[in-house]
XYZ file of C-alpha atoms in Angstrom:
549
model
C 2.116 15.310 26.071
C 3.612 14.562 22.658
C 7.299 15.362 22.547
C 8.664 17.593 19.774
C 10.442 15.379 17.232
C 14.013 16.457 16.420
C 16.127 14.942 13.642
C 19.886 15.289 14.155
C 21.851 14.770 10.953
C 25.458 13.827 11.575
C 24.452 12.404 14.960
C 27.446 10.088 15.055
C 29.954 12.926 14.822
C 31.766 14.905 17.498
C 29.079 17.566 17.779
C 25.963 15.665 16.722
C 26.433 13.009 19.411
C 26.892 15.642 22.096
C 23.810 17.542 21.007
C 21.863 14.282 21.225
C 23.094 13.742 24.782
C 22.139 17.266 25.873
C 18.643 16.988 24.400
C 18.141 13.499 25.848
C 19.148 14.712 29.316
C 16.452 17.376 29.068
C 13.862 14.593 28.771
C 11.527 16.643 26.584
C 12.307 15.571 23.023
C 11.899 12.630 20.675
C 15.147 12.192 18.793
C 15.959 10.614 15.440
C 19.681 10.031 15.051
C 20.520 10.463 11.390
C 23.626 9.387 9.511
C 24.928 7.571 6.502
C 25.590 4.438 8.585
C 22.767 4.066 11.127
C 24.338 0.879 12.463
C 27.125 2.954 13.943
C 24.525 4.965 15.856
C 23.081 1.999 17.743
C 25.447 2.440 20.689
C 24.522 6.109 20.969
C 20.817 5.258 20.890
C 21.357 2.822 23.780
C 23.249 5.496 25.714
C 20.377 7.934 25.225
C 17.958 5.423 26.743
C 19.983 5.479 29.952
C 19.877 9.282 29.952
C 16.155 9.449 29.087
C 14.422 6.139 29.934
C 11.037 7.381 28.807
C 12.309 8.784 25.526
C 11.838 7.230 22.125
C 15.123 7.677 20.301
C 15.724 5.881 17.020
C 18.303 5.756 14.250
C 17.750 6.515 10.580
C 19.830 6.377 7.418
C 19.869 9.849 5.884
C 22.368 12.033 4.043
C 21.984 15.793 4.038
C 23.059 15.973 0.402
C 20.301 13.617 -0.775
C 17.567 14.070 1.869
C 14.163 15.026 0.430
C 11.095 16.760 1.759
C 9.322 13.406 1.497
C 11.934 11.853 3.823
C 11.392 14.535 6.466
C 7.597 14.452 6.130
C 7.493 10.661 6.446
C 9.687 10.861 9.537
C 7.339 13.400 11.093
C 10.048 15.621 12.580
C 9.313 19.234 13.483
C 12.963 20.340 13.726
C 16.021 19.180 11.785
C 19.522 20.056 13.016
C 22.488 19.740 10.660
C 25.638 18.803 12.604
C 27.433 17.164 9.694
C 29.851 19.837 8.407
C 32.043 21.103 6.946
C 29.641 23.846 5.897
C 32.237 25.523 3.689
C 31.500 22.711 1.240
C 27.793 22.281 1.940
C 25.033 22.793 -0.601
C 21.437 23.963 -0.093
C 19.760 20.563 -0.400
C 18.819 20.016 3.246
C 17.578 23.571 3.704
C 15.326 23.296 0.666
C 14.009 19.949 1.877
C 13.213 21.381 5.327
C 11.397 24.362 3.824
C 9.335 22.121 1.529
C 8.488 19.814 4.447
C 7.590 22.785 6.694
C 10.203 21.658 9.191
C 12.275 24.133 11.208
C 15.970 24.038 10.272
C 19.000 24.700 12.532
C 22.688 24.181 11.815
C 26.078 24.547 13.492
C 27.690 26.336 10.549
C 30.708 28.525 11.222
C 31.427 29.188 7.548
C 31.408 32.903 6.785
C 30.278 32.436 3.193
C 27.595 29.892 4.081
C 26.067 32.107 6.773
C 26.236 35.239 4.616
C 24.209 33.417 1.948
C 21.393 32.239 4.224
C 19.121 35.156 3.325
C 18.556 33.633 -0.118
C 16.171 31.229 1.632
C 14.249 33.923 3.524
C 11.298 34.339 1.163
C 10.726 30.603 0.815
C 11.001 30.057 4.577
C 8.490 32.843 5.235
C 6.085 31.399 2.708
C 6.409 27.995 4.362
C 5.971 29.475 7.828
C 9.152 27.964 9.270
C 12.435 29.215 10.734
C 15.777 28.595 9.036
C 18.599 29.415 11.473
C 22.284 29.095 10.652
C 25.294 29.511 12.919
C 23.809 28.098 16.154
C 27.325 27.361 17.364
C 30.296 28.980 19.108
C 30.333 31.497 16.297
C 28.268 33.513 15.697
C 25.520 32.520 18.199
C 27.553 32.173 21.407
C 30.037 34.938 20.632
C 27.267 37.436 19.899
C 25.229 36.382 22.932
C 28.276 36.899 25.153
C 28.991 40.269 23.571
C 25.368 41.372 23.951
C 25.666 40.684 27.673
C 29.144 42.154 28.091
C 28.479 45.423 26.240
C 24.888 45.976 27.370
C 24.268 49.703 27.694
C 27.680 50.776 26.413
C 27.636 53.971 24.375
C 30.233 52.876 21.838
C 32.870 50.246 21.190
C 36.391 50.859 19.954
C 37.637 47.297 19.710
C 36.213 43.778 19.799
C 38.697 40.918 20.086
C 37.491 37.305 20.133
C 39.442 34.069 20.253
C 38.821 30.329 20.496
C 41.624 28.046 21.730
C 40.522 24.392 22.113
C 42.453 21.791 24.064
C 44.558 19.485 21.932
C 42.975 16.295 23.292
C 39.448 17.306 22.289
C 38.190 15.277 19.300
C 39.111 16.704 15.887
C 37.156 15.087 13.090
C 38.211 15.244 9.458
C 35.386 17.681 8.665
C 36.622 20.138 11.325
C 40.176 20.008 9.968
C 38.966 20.384 6.389
C 36.790 23.337 7.384
C 39.761 25.161 8.930
C 42.113 24.414 6.050
C 39.564 25.722 3.538
C 40.402 29.320 4.519
C 43.988 29.024 5.768
C 46.219 31.282 3.672
C 43.252 32.644 1.715
C 42.393 36.387 1.589
C 40.189 37.370 4.533
C 38.216 40.612 4.681
C 38.560 42.075 8.170
C 37.721 45.396 9.848
C 40.770 46.820 11.585
C 42.548 50.147 12.024
C 39.239 51.880 11.395
C 38.619 50.476 7.914
C 38.033 47.283 5.932
C 41.295 45.581 5.012
C 42.419 42.280 3.547
C 44.312 39.839 5.743
C 45.116 36.163 5.288
C 43.723 33.206 7.188
C 45.933 31.962 10.026
C 48.223 35.006 10.025
C 49.213 37.700 12.569
C 49.625 35.532 15.689
C 48.862 36.955 19.125
C 48.839 35.626 22.660
C 45.511 34.750 24.270
C 45.324 34.468 28.049
C 42.349 32.754 29.693
C 42.322 32.404 33.466
C 43.194 28.855 34.432
C 44.896 28.058 31.102
C 48.434 28.660 29.918
C 48.728 31.470 27.308
C 48.180 30.242 23.758
C 48.790 31.608 20.304
C 45.862 32.452 18.068
C 45.707 33.595 14.447
C 43.178 35.290 12.166
C 40.169 33.029 11.536
C 37.734 33.513 8.654
C 34.498 33.237 10.632
C 31.073 34.919 10.280
C 31.756 37.232 13.242
C 34.071 39.247 10.995
C 30.843 40.362 9.270
C 28.288 40.242 12.096
C 30.289 42.114 14.739
C 30.949 45.248 12.623
C 27.345 45.167 11.357
C 25.791 44.860 14.822
C 28.200 47.004 16.878
C 30.032 49.420 14.534
C 33.354 49.374 16.421
C 35.488 52.416 15.694
C 38.808 50.578 15.390
C 38.617 46.791 15.115
C 36.508 43.625 15.133
C 38.819 40.622 15.242
C 38.359 36.880 15.643
C 41.280 34.511 16.076
C 41.716 30.801 16.650
C 44.632 28.657 17.712
C 45.739 25.166 18.611
C 47.179 24.263 21.990
C 50.308 22.653 20.541
C 52.690 25.166 18.898
C 53.751 22.552 16.342
C 50.187 22.347 15.008
C 49.920 26.119 14.787
C 53.126 26.292 12.777
C 52.198 23.382 10.500
C 48.904 25.087 9.690
C 50.773 28.355 9.116
C 53.117 26.551 6.711
C 50.147 25.244 4.739
C 48.888 28.826 4.562
C 52.279 29.976 3.309
C 52.039 27.386 0.540
C 48.691 28.910 -0.468
C 49.986 32.496 -0.364
C 53.017 31.437 -2.407
C 50.627 29.858 -4.946
C 52.246 26.465 -4.569
C 48.778 24.999 -3.922
C 45.328 26.510 -4.608
C 43.932 25.525 -1.197
C 45.254 24.120 2.066
C 42.370 21.628 1.887
C 44.809 19.497 -0.090
C 46.518 18.811 3.248
C 43.336 17.557 4.958
C 44.360 13.897 4.928
C 47.862 14.624 6.167
C 46.543 17.090 8.723
C 44.099 14.539 10.098
C 46.879 11.950 10.447
C 49.168 14.422 12.232
C 46.399 15.706 14.526
C 45.416 12.166 15.504
C 49.036 11.185 16.091
C 49.526 14.121 18.443
C 46.213 13.996 20.259
C 47.752 12.317 23.331
C 49.766 15.474 23.985
C 48.504 18.718 25.466
C 45.309 18.747 27.486
C 41.529 18.456 27.307
C 41.162 22.074 28.415
C 40.196 24.888 26.063
C 38.464 28.203 26.117
C 36.950 31.206 24.445
C 37.698 34.884 25.098
C 35.961 38.130 24.171
C 37.503 41.494 25.065
C 36.050 44.920 24.346
C 37.089 48.510 24.910
C 35.154 51.726 24.473
C 32.780 53.987 26.409
C 30.553 52.326 28.983
C 27.004 53.282 29.968
C 28.369 56.233 31.978
C 30.492 57.517 29.116
C 33.718 56.388 30.813
C 36.589 54.728 28.989
C 36.411 51.072 29.931
C 37.694 47.609 29.150
C 35.763 44.382 29.693
C 36.415 40.706 29.117
C 34.244 37.594 28.993
C 35.769 34.163 29.119
C 34.666 30.563 28.914
C 36.863 27.739 30.157
C 36.021 24.119 29.342
C 37.825 21.297 31.144
C 37.562 17.518 31.566
C 37.037 17.076 27.839
C 33.772 19.032 27.720
C 35.027 21.521 25.113
C 33.077 19.937 22.214
C 29.856 20.669 24.087
C 30.467 24.416 23.742
C 29.431 24.652 20.052
C 26.273 22.571 20.579
C 24.968 24.614 23.516
C 23.565 27.290 21.164
C 21.982 24.598 18.946
C 20.293 23.028 21.984
C 19.075 26.464 23.066
C 17.655 27.094 19.587
C 15.844 23.740 19.578
C 14.445 24.575 23.013
C 13.270 28.000 21.780
C 11.627 26.572 18.671
C 9.854 23.845 20.634
C 8.820 25.615 23.816
C 9.965 29.228 23.933
C 9.106 32.602 22.495
C 8.123 32.063 18.844
C 10.711 32.975 16.251
C 9.439 34.816 13.207
C 9.397 32.740 10.055
C 12.306 33.377 7.709
C 15.985 32.606 7.199
C 18.621 34.303 9.328
C 21.884 33.994 11.206
C 21.739 33.000 14.875
C 23.765 36.111 15.776
C 21.743 38.054 18.349
C 18.872 35.543 18.485
C 19.802 33.893 21.781
C 20.759 35.294 25.170
C 23.790 34.104 27.080
C 21.465 32.769 29.790
C 19.580 30.604 27.272
C 22.847 29.098 26.075
C 24.722 28.755 29.366
C 21.811 26.855 30.922
C 22.864 23.896 28.742
C 26.344 23.943 30.268
C 25.134 23.662 33.868
C 25.967 19.955 34.231
C 29.288 20.219 32.421
C 32.818 21.315 33.309
C 32.305 24.665 31.605
C 32.897 27.894 33.521
C 31.856 31.352 32.344
C 32.959 34.629 33.899
C 33.287 38.300 33.022
C 34.935 41.392 34.439
C 35.206 45.107 33.727
C 38.268 47.206 34.434
C 39.236 50.860 34.321
C 42.054 51.498 31.834
C 45.472 52.577 33.029
C 46.499 56.235 32.604
C 47.558 57.303 29.096
C 51.112 56.457 28.061
C 52.139 60.084 27.468
C 50.673 61.131 30.813
C 52.668 58.404 32.583
C 55.873 59.585 30.899
C 55.319 63.334 31.255
C 53.791 63.339 34.724
C 52.539 66.767 35.804
C 53.827 68.352 32.566
C 51.051 66.560 30.653
C 48.522 69.089 31.984
C 50.482 71.943 30.392
C 49.807 70.656 26.871
C 47.085 72.192 24.682
C 43.710 70.505 25.104
C 43.814 69.122 21.549
C 47.224 67.534 22.156
C 46.070 66.001 25.439
C 43.034 64.573 23.642
C 45.222 63.009 20.938
C 47.265 61.243 23.622
C 44.373 60.344 25.912
C 44.928 56.584 25.637
C 41.290 55.497 25.780
C 38.854 55.758 24.099
C 40.899 55.202 20.965
C 41.675 58.017 18.567
C 40.453 57.859 14.973
C 41.434 61.174 13.381
C 41.264 62.295 9.748
C 43.178 65.060 8.049
C 45.659 65.862 5.319
C 49.407 65.429 4.937
C 52.104 66.713 2.591
C 54.518 63.837 2.052
C 58.122 64.197 0.954
C 59.437 60.672 0.413
C 62.955 59.250 0.594
C 65.646 61.141 -1.283
C 67.405 58.162 -2.921
C 66.568 54.698 -4.297
C 68.283 53.014 -1.329
C 66.345 55.141 1.148
C 63.102 54.419 -0.700
C 63.779 50.687 -0.342
C 64.376 51.072 3.413
C 61.259 53.239 3.742
C 59.177 50.684 1.877
C 60.413 47.864 4.116
C 59.405 49.893 7.183
C 55.959 50.717 5.774
C 56.639 54.414 5.272
C 55.017 56.406 2.430
C 57.138 56.513 -0.711
C 55.092 58.765 -3.024
C 55.194 62.584 -2.885
C 52.247 64.934 -2.689
C 49.350 66.048 -0.537
C 47.170 63.118 0.461
C 44.337 62.370 2.910
C 45.579 60.785 6.124
C 43.844 58.811 8.861
C 45.556 58.186 12.179
C 44.356 55.463 14.558
C 45.883 55.338 18.055
C 44.929 52.472 20.331
C 46.264 51.898 23.820
C 46.490 48.351 25.176
C 48.903 46.386 27.343
C 50.532 49.628 28.431
C 51.489 50.567 24.870
C 50.182 52.802 22.115
C 49.683 51.275 18.670
C 49.805 53.853 15.882
C 48.486 53.399 12.359
C 49.022 56.261 9.888
C 47.171 55.704 6.624
C 48.509 57.920 3.835
C 45.960 57.362 1.042
C 46.166 53.589 1.400
C 49.824 53.313 2.435
C 49.811 52.328 6.105
C 52.727 53.182 8.357
C 52.593 51.362 11.716
C 54.554 51.751 14.920
C 54.357 50.932 18.614
C 55.190 53.234 21.506
C 56.041 52.275 25.080
C 57.623 53.776 28.184
C 61.343 53.054 28.622
C 63.297 54.608 31.458
C 61.220 57.775 31.522
C 61.406 58.098 27.727
C 59.135 57.159 24.831
C 60.426 54.231 22.795
C 58.903 54.017 19.314
C 59.414 50.844 17.291
C 59.213 50.417 13.521
C 59.655 46.707 12.904
C 63.074 45.690 14.295
C 64.158 49.304 14.906
C 63.435 51.159 18.147
C 64.219 54.799 18.887
C 63.986 56.298 22.380
C 62.934 59.942 22.592
C 62.561 62.532 25.317
C 59.257 64.417 25.429
C 59.356 68.205 25.784
C 55.924 69.612 26.639
C 54.646 73.142 27.057
C 51.557 75.247 26.334
C 52.470 75.396 22.617
C 52.631 71.674 22.073
C 55.024 68.760 22.152
C 58.478 67.986 20.767
C 60.175 64.590 20.639
C 63.969 64.625 20.995
C 66.005 61.589 19.965
C 68.135 60.004 22.699
C 69.297 56.570 21.504
C 68.160 53.545 19.494
C 68.490 49.827 18.890
C 68.107 47.179 16.196
C 66.762 43.784 17.262
C 67.492 44.870 20.819
C 71.164 45.702 20.123
C 72.290 49.330 20.670
C 72.914 51.421 17.555
C 76.047 53.620 17.684
C 75.173 57.302 17.936
C 76.827 58.165 14.623
C 74.484 55.697 12.866
C 71.291 56.922 14.522
C 68.795 58.701 12.261
C 68.118 62.375 12.841
C 64.489 62.894 13.871
C 62.321 65.974 13.921
C 58.884 65.410 15.477
C 56.736 68.369 16.484
C 53.072 68.632 17.511
C 51.227 71.959 17.641
C 47.629 73.259 17.517
C 46.379 75.854 15.031
C 43.785 78.591 15.536
C 41.013 76.223 14.392
C 41.895 73.733 17.123
C 43.355 71.233 14.671
C 46.320 69.064 15.595
C 49.383 69.976 13.513
C 52.248 67.561 12.977
C 55.670 67.955 11.372
C 57.887 64.876 11.144
C 61.156 64.224 9.315
C 63.512 61.257 9.589
C 66.997 61.498 8.025
C 69.580 58.722 7.794
C 73.265 59.553 8.435
C 75.076 60.296 5.143
C 72.092 58.988 3.140
C 69.657 61.834 3.680
C 65.889 61.910 4.015
C 64.034 58.669 4.756
C 60.606 60.291 4.976
C 59.050 63.612 5.885
C 55.420 64.554 6.325
C 53.490 67.419 7.820
C 49.843 68.340 7.990
C 46.824 68.460 10.252
C 44.253 66.228 11.937
C 40.801 66.933 13.328
C 40.898 65.259 16.737
C-alpha cells in the first residue's frame, strides 16, 4: 500500500524533529524533511531509517516563506506540517501554497492572532477540497481535548485555569523565545471576574502545583485559549492560561522585559530575543528535564453538584518537547487514515479527542491523570457553624462558596471625604466617584478563601477573605481587618476586631471604623450597607444598594 506522503517544514528544529520521529515510529508514512539547510537534516534522516527500516524518508531544501504550490505538487506530498515558528511573525505564504496544491495543511501555531485569522482561508480551502488546521499543539488542540474530557456532561463551568510549566533543561530554540517575548508586557484581552478585561503578558504570577513536580510560578500568557475557551465553554467567572519557567531567575528576567515594554522604554520585548537566547542557553544546565501542564475547572457537574476537577500532564526524562507535537501527529493520522475532516480552514480546538492525542505519548515518559473532588464547605459556614442556617436564604446563597456568585445590582457610592482619603481609596481600588451606579459582584471560593470583586461601573474593588481564629479576615492589598460575624434571621453584621499592615498589628486607635450590614428586602434581593472611616480623617468609602442573587 502506498504510504501517505507528509512534508515537515522546520524538520531540523526542536518540534519538527520530534514529530518526524513519532511519525517514523508509526511506520505508516513517507516523510520529506524540509528545511533551509537540508544537509543538516541528513543525520535525522539516518535516524529515521533505524526507526522505520522500510520507510522512504528524504530531505529537501524548502522555506515556508518562499515555498510555492509548484514545489509541493512536484514533491507529491498529501500533507504539509509547518513546525518552523514563530507563528507570531509568520505570513500566509505556505497556507496559500498548500491550498493551491490541494495539499492538507497543519501547523503547531500557538499565536493567538495567527489562529484567530485562520478563517480568512476557509473559502479557498473549501473550494480546493482540503483541510487547513492551525494550532495542532499544546494550545489549543491538547488543552481543549483535555478540557472536553474533563468537563464532559457538566452543566456549567465557573472557572477554567490552565498552565504550562516546562522543565528548564528542555530545548529552547530562538524561535520559541522570540514567540514568547512578542507578547510579554503587551496588552492581553482576557475573560476574568465575569467580564472581558485587559491584562498584560507575563503578569499576575500564581503558583502551579503538578503532582511529582515542585510548585512553579506561572504568569498570564497570550495564547489562543483565551479566545477559544470562553467561546466554547462560556465560563461564568474566568478562563485563564498561564505559563512559567522552572528557574525563578528566568521568570523575573522575562517580567523585567515586560516592565520595559509597559514603561514604554522599548516597543517590544522581542528586542531582547538575542540576549534571552544567550541567557537561556547559559542556564540550561540548571533545573530539570521535567515539566507539565495543568487544567483545573470548577462549576456544576452532570448531577448539578458543585465540583472541582483537575487534569494534569507530567513529562520527564526530557520528553517535554514531544507534548506539543502529539496533537500534530494525531491530526496527520486523522487526515491520512481516520474520520474525514470537512474541507475548510479552522482551529484545532475541539477537533481531536484526548485519546487520539495521548496514544502518541504511549512510548514516552509522559503521564496523564485526572481527578474530581467535592469542594470544601463555604467559608462563612465554617466560621459561623450552626448559626449559618439561621441566615435568610438569600444571604446563605450569597455565601455558598461554590458554584461561584455572579450578582448584578445597583449601588449608591459616597466616596472619600478628603483629597488624602481619596488617594488612599484609589490605591486600595475603592470607588472614588459619587452617585448611583450599576454594580457587579463576583465571589469565588478557592484554596479555602473567598475572592471578592466589586465592579462599580468599571471601577473594580478587590479583596480576599479567609478564616482566622474563628473570625473573618478581609484583606485589601497590604491591609487586613479581622471581623466577627453576627448572624440571625434578619441578616448578617460584620464587627471589627483588629487589623494588621504587612502582617504587623495596627494599634486600635489607628484602626478604621467599619460598618458592614447584609439584609434581604421583600423582593428577595440582597441588601448591603458598607462604610469605612479612617480615624481623624473621616470617610474612606461608603456604598449601599442591592444585588439579585
